[in-house]
Amino acid sequence: MADLKARIAKRVAKELKDGDVVNLGIGLPTMVANYIPDGVDIVLQSENGIMGMGPAPEPGKEDVDIVNAGAQYVTVNPGAMFFDSATSFGIIRGGHVDATILGALEVDKHGNLANWIVPGKMVPGMGGAMDLVVGAKKVIVAMQHTQKGKHKILDECTLPYTALNVVDMIVTEMGVMIKVDGGYMLTEIHPDFTVEQVQEATQCKLIISPDLKQMEEE
């Protein structure tokens, strides 16, 4: 599973451009910071009030006073800034975040996102996701394609929404899907899978790109 998550994180990292301000959600998305391509200088923002995060610290070198919004230890780069949540959400709501990368419980063909609660179960909650997916210029969902064999990319979300019509791109271990008119287009596929297998793992009907290519990992 760790290898699959790394595959997803590596591919997502290729979407980031020099100078981007990027917010990483908790869980798998935090791994993206470890795979930023050489020569690409981005600024990582955390909604608890950090601008300029670095990758996860080496074991034993954690600073107990520096954590991200998911209470995970992080590092900071030279020139990093710390500020209150009001300022942080002003940055997010003001449209100054170029991309947000987060996980999902469900995404549907309309670009709707459900990622904050499973009724009756203890989960982390909404956090800043509601603001981020509306305020960021690009929303990328990084997740495994299914959950214990159950579809996560659906015709219609069944769980409570985080936001409507916001997901621009989905990256899973199977491939890359981008939002187009009428649903999601499969633009890249991992060589471990066939188009038929990706479609079987997806409830909604995928549009297959005429220029479908192999999913980039390196």
Short mmCIF file of C-alpha atoms in Angstrom, two decimals:
data_model
loop_
_atom_site.label_atom_id
_atom_site.label_comp_id
_atom_site.label_asym_id
_atom_site.label_seq_id
_atom_site.Cartn_x
_atom_site.Cartn_y
_atom_site.Cartn_z
CA MET A 1 0.00 0.00 0.00
CA ALA A 2 2.86 2.37 0.81
CA ASP A 3 4.23 1.86 -2.72
CA LEU A 4 0.83 2.71 -4.22
CA LYS A 5 0.59 5.87 -2.16
CA ALA A 6 4.11 6.88 -3.22
CA ARG A 7 3.15 6.27 -6.86
CA ILE A 8 0.20 8.63 -6.49
CA ALA A 9 2.20 11.28 -4.64
CA LYS A 10 4.99 11.24 -7.24
CA ARG A 11 2.54 11.74 -10.08
CA VAL A 12 0.70 14.56 -8.30
CA ALA A 13 4.00 16.33 -7.64
CA LYS A 14 4.52 16.64 -11.41
CA GLU A 15 1.48 18.94 -11.58
CA LEU A 16 3.18 21.60 -9.46
CA LYS A 17 4.88 24.51 -11.15
CA ASP A 18 7.68 26.80 -10.07
CA GLY A 19 6.34 29.54 -7.82
CA ASP A 20 3.05 27.82 -6.97
CA VAL A 21 1.48 28.27 -3.55
CA VAL A 22 0.18 24.81 -2.63
CA ASN A 23 -1.87 23.40 0.24
CA LEU A 24 -1.55 19.71 1.10
CA GLY A 25 -4.34 17.88 2.91
CA ILE A 26 -3.73 15.32 5.63
CA GLY A 27 -2.72 11.75 4.90
CA LEU A 28 -1.48 10.75 1.44
CA PRO A 29 -1.29 14.34 0.10
CA THR A 30 1.42 15.23 2.63
CA MET A 31 3.70 12.74 0.83
CA VAL A 32 3.71 15.01 -2.24
CA ALA A 33 6.18 17.32 -0.47
CA ASN A 34 8.78 14.54 -0.63
CA TYR A 35 8.62 14.27 -4.44
CA ILE A 36 8.77 17.85 -5.72
CA PRO A 37 10.75 17.73 -9.01
CA ASP A 38 14.26 19.18 -9.06
CA GLY A 39 14.27 22.81 -10.12
CA VAL A 40 10.67 23.40 -9.03
CA ASP A 41 10.40 25.80 -6.11
CA ILE A 42 6.93 25.88 -4.55
CA VAL A 43 5.58 27.41 -1.35
CA LEU A 44 3.63 25.02 0.86
CA GLN A 45 0.85 26.56 2.93
CA SER A 46 -0.90 24.99 5.92
CA GLU A 47 -4.24 26.33 7.09
CA ASN A 48 -3.15 26.33 10.75
CA GLY A 49 -0.89 29.25 9.84
CA ILE A 50 2.34 28.28 8.05
CA MET A 51 3.68 29.52 4.74
CA GLY A 52 6.87 27.82 3.57
CA MET A 53 6.65 24.24 4.86
CA GLY A 54 9.27 21.70 3.89
CA PRO A 55 9.10 17.90 3.77
CA ALA A 56 8.52 15.67 6.77
CA PRO A 57 11.41 15.70 9.26
CA GLU A 58 13.80 12.80 9.62
CA PRO A 59 12.94 10.45 12.51
CA GLY A 60 14.32 11.88 15.74
CA LYS A 61 14.65 15.40 14.34
CA GLU A 62 11.05 16.53 14.87
CA ASP A 63 10.37 19.98 16.33
CA VAL A 64 7.38 19.58 18.65
CA ASP A 65 6.36 23.20 17.99
CA ILE A 66 6.06 22.82 14.21
CA VAL A 67 3.08 20.78 13.01
CA ASN A 68 0.73 21.00 10.05
CA ALA A 69 -3.05 21.20 10.14
CA GLY A 70 -3.25 17.45 10.68
CA ALA A 71 -0.99 17.68 13.76
CA GLN A 72 1.84 15.95 11.87
CA TYR A 73 5.41 17.11 12.40
CA VAL A 74 6.78 19.16 9.50
CA THR A 75 9.86 21.17 8.67
CA VAL A 76 9.99 24.76 7.45
CA ASN A 77 12.17 26.27 4.76
CA PRO A 78 14.28 29.41 5.15
CA GLY A 79 12.01 32.44 5.07
CA ALA A 80 8.94 30.54 6.31
CA MET A 81 6.24 32.56 8.06
CA PHE A 82 3.85 31.76 10.89
CA PHE A 83 0.53 33.58 11.32
CA ASP A 84 -2.92 33.19 12.82
CA SER A 85 -5.78 31.21 11.30
CA ALA A 86 -7.65 34.36 10.27
CA THR A 87 -4.71 35.40 8.06
CA SER A 88 -4.33 31.87 6.78
CA PHE A 89 -7.95 31.64 5.68
CA GLY A 90 -7.73 35.13 4.22
CA ILE A 91 -5.01 33.77 1.92
CA ILE A 92 -7.17 30.78 1.00
CA ARG A 93 -10.45 32.63 0.52
CA GLY A 94 -8.70 35.42 -1.32
CA GLY A 95 -7.69 33.08 -4.14
CA HIS A 96 -3.95 33.13 -3.41
CA VAL A 97 -3.53 29.32 -3.31
CA ASP A 98 -2.66 27.94 -6.74
CA ALA A 99 -3.44 24.31 -5.97
CA THR A 100 -4.85 22.23 -3.16
CA ILE A 101 -4.22 18.50 -2.99
CA LEU A 102 -6.49 16.43 -0.78
CA GLY A 103 -7.93 13.00 -0.27
CA ALA A 104 -11.52 11.98 -0.79
CA LEU A 105 -14.08 9.52 0.45
CA GLU A 106 -16.06 9.99 -2.76
CA VAL A 107 -15.95 12.04 -5.97
CA ASP A 108 -18.73 11.95 -8.53
CA LYS A 109 -18.92 12.62 -12.26
CA HIS A 110 -20.07 16.19 -11.66
CA GLY A 111 -16.88 17.06 -9.79
CA ASN A 112 -18.65 16.99 -6.44
CA LEU A 113 -16.51 16.07 -3.44
CA ALA A 114 -17.29 14.23 -0.19
CA ASN A 115 -14.27 13.96 2.08
CA TRP A 116 -15.19 14.97 5.60
CA ILE A 117 -17.60 12.57 7.31
CA VAL A 118 -18.99 9.05 7.27
CA PRO A 119 -22.22 9.22 9.28
CA GLY A 120 -21.88 7.34 12.55
CA LYS A 121 -18.08 7.09 12.40
CA MET A 122 -15.31 9.12 13.96
CA VAL A 123 -13.38 10.95 11.24
CA PRO A 124 -11.14 14.06 11.23
CA GLY A 125 -13.94 16.37 10.10
CA MET A 126 -14.13 19.26 7.64
CA GLY A 127 -11.04 21.20 8.65
CA GLY A 128 -10.21 23.76 5.97
CA ALA A 129 -11.32 21.61 3.04
CA MET A 130 -14.54 23.52 2.39
CA ASP A 131 -12.63 26.79 1.99
CA LEU A 132 -9.71 25.28 0.11
CA VAL A 133 -11.68 23.56 -2.64
CA VAL A 134 -13.57 26.78 -3.34
CA GLY A 135 -10.67 29.19 -2.93
CA ALA A 136 -7.82 27.33 -4.66
CA LYS A 137 -7.30 27.78 -8.39
CA LYS A 138 -6.87 24.02 -8.96
CA VAL A 139 -8.22 21.10 -6.91
CA ILE A 140 -6.45 17.75 -7.20
CA VAL A 141 -7.76 14.66 -5.42
CA ALA A 142 -5.03 12.15 -4.56
CA MET A 143 -6.45 8.83 -3.39
CA GLN A 144 -6.52 5.10 -3.95
CA HIS A 145 -9.04 4.20 -6.61
CA THR A 146 -11.29 2.00 -4.45
CA GLN A 147 -11.90 1.39 -0.75
CA LYS A 148 -11.86 -2.32 0.08
CA GLY A 149 -13.14 -2.99 -3.41
CA LYS A 150 -15.92 -0.40 -3.25
CA HIS A 151 -16.17 2.39 -5.80
CA LYS A 152 -15.04 5.87 -4.77
CA ILE A 153 -15.52 7.58 -8.15
CA LEU A 154 -19.29 7.55 -8.56
CA ASP A 155 -22.25 8.69 -10.61
CA GLU A 156 -23.49 10.57 -7.53
CA CYS A 157 -21.89 10.99 -4.10
CA THR A 158 -23.72 9.18 -1.32
CA LEU A 159 -21.95 10.89 1.59
CA PRO A 160 -22.44 14.49 2.73
CA TYR A 161 -20.82 16.95 0.34
CA THR A 162 -17.77 19.04 1.05
CA ALA A 163 -18.40 21.18 -2.05
CA LEU A 164 -20.01 20.96 -5.47
CA ASN A 165 -18.33 20.92 -8.89
CA VAL A 166 -14.83 21.60 -7.60
CA VAL A 167 -12.56 18.62 -8.44
CA ASP A 168 -10.38 19.37 -11.47
CA MET A 169 -8.22 16.24 -11.42
CA ILE A 170 -8.15 12.81 -9.78
CA VAL A 171 -4.90 10.86 -9.44
CA THR A 172 -5.01 7.24 -8.25
CA GLU A 173 -2.70 4.24 -8.49
CA MET A 174 -4.57 3.32 -11.70
CA GLY A 175 -4.28 6.55 -13.60
CA VAL A 176 -5.03 10.24 -14.07
CA MET A 177 -8.49 11.64 -14.75
CA ILE A 178 -9.33 15.24 -15.58
CA LYS A 179 -12.72 16.96 -15.44
CA VAL A 180 -14.28 17.68 -18.81
CA ASP A 181 -17.80 18.35 -20.01
CA GLY A 182 -19.79 15.22 -19.29
CA GLY A 183 -17.58 13.68 -16.62
CA TYR A 184 -13.96 12.60 -16.21
CA MET A 185 -11.51 11.79 -18.97
CA LEU A 186 -8.86 9.13 -18.40
CA THR A 187 -5.71 10.76 -19.78
CA GLU A 188 -3.03 8.50 -18.28
CA ILE A 189 -3.11 4.85 -17.25
CA HIS A 190 -0.60 2.90 -15.19
CA PRO A 191 0.87 -0.06 -17.09
CA ASP A 192 -0.25 -2.44 -14.32
CA PHE A 193 -3.85 -1.96 -15.49
CA THR A 194 -6.01 -2.08 -18.58
CA VAL A 195 -8.66 0.45 -19.53
CA GLU A 196 -11.27 -2.21 -18.78
CA GLN A 197 -9.92 -2.69 -15.25
CA VAL A 198 -9.93 1.06 -14.57
CA GLN A 199 -13.52 1.32 -15.79
CA GLU A 200 -14.57 -1.67 -13.69
CA ALA A 201 -13.13 0.05 -10.61
CA THR A 202 -15.04 3.25 -11.49
CA GLN A 203 -18.82 3.53 -11.14
CA CYS A 204 -19.33 6.44 -13.50
CA LYS A 205 -18.59 6.07 -17.20
CA LEU A 206 -15.11 7.35 -18.00
CA ILE A 207 -14.31 9.21 -21.20
CA ILE A 208 -11.15 7.69 -22.68
CA SER A 209 -8.72 10.22 -24.11
CA PRO A 210 -7.79 9.60 -27.75
CA ASP A 211 -4.26 10.49 -26.63
CA LEU A 212 -4.22 8.13 -23.61
CA LYS A 213 -0.67 7.66 -22.43
CA GLN A 214 1.24 5.76 -19.79
CA MET A 215 1.11 7.25 -16.31
CA GLU A 216 4.33 9.05 -15.47
CA GLU A 217 6.09 8.02 -12.27
CA GLU A 218 9.64 9.26 -12.61
#
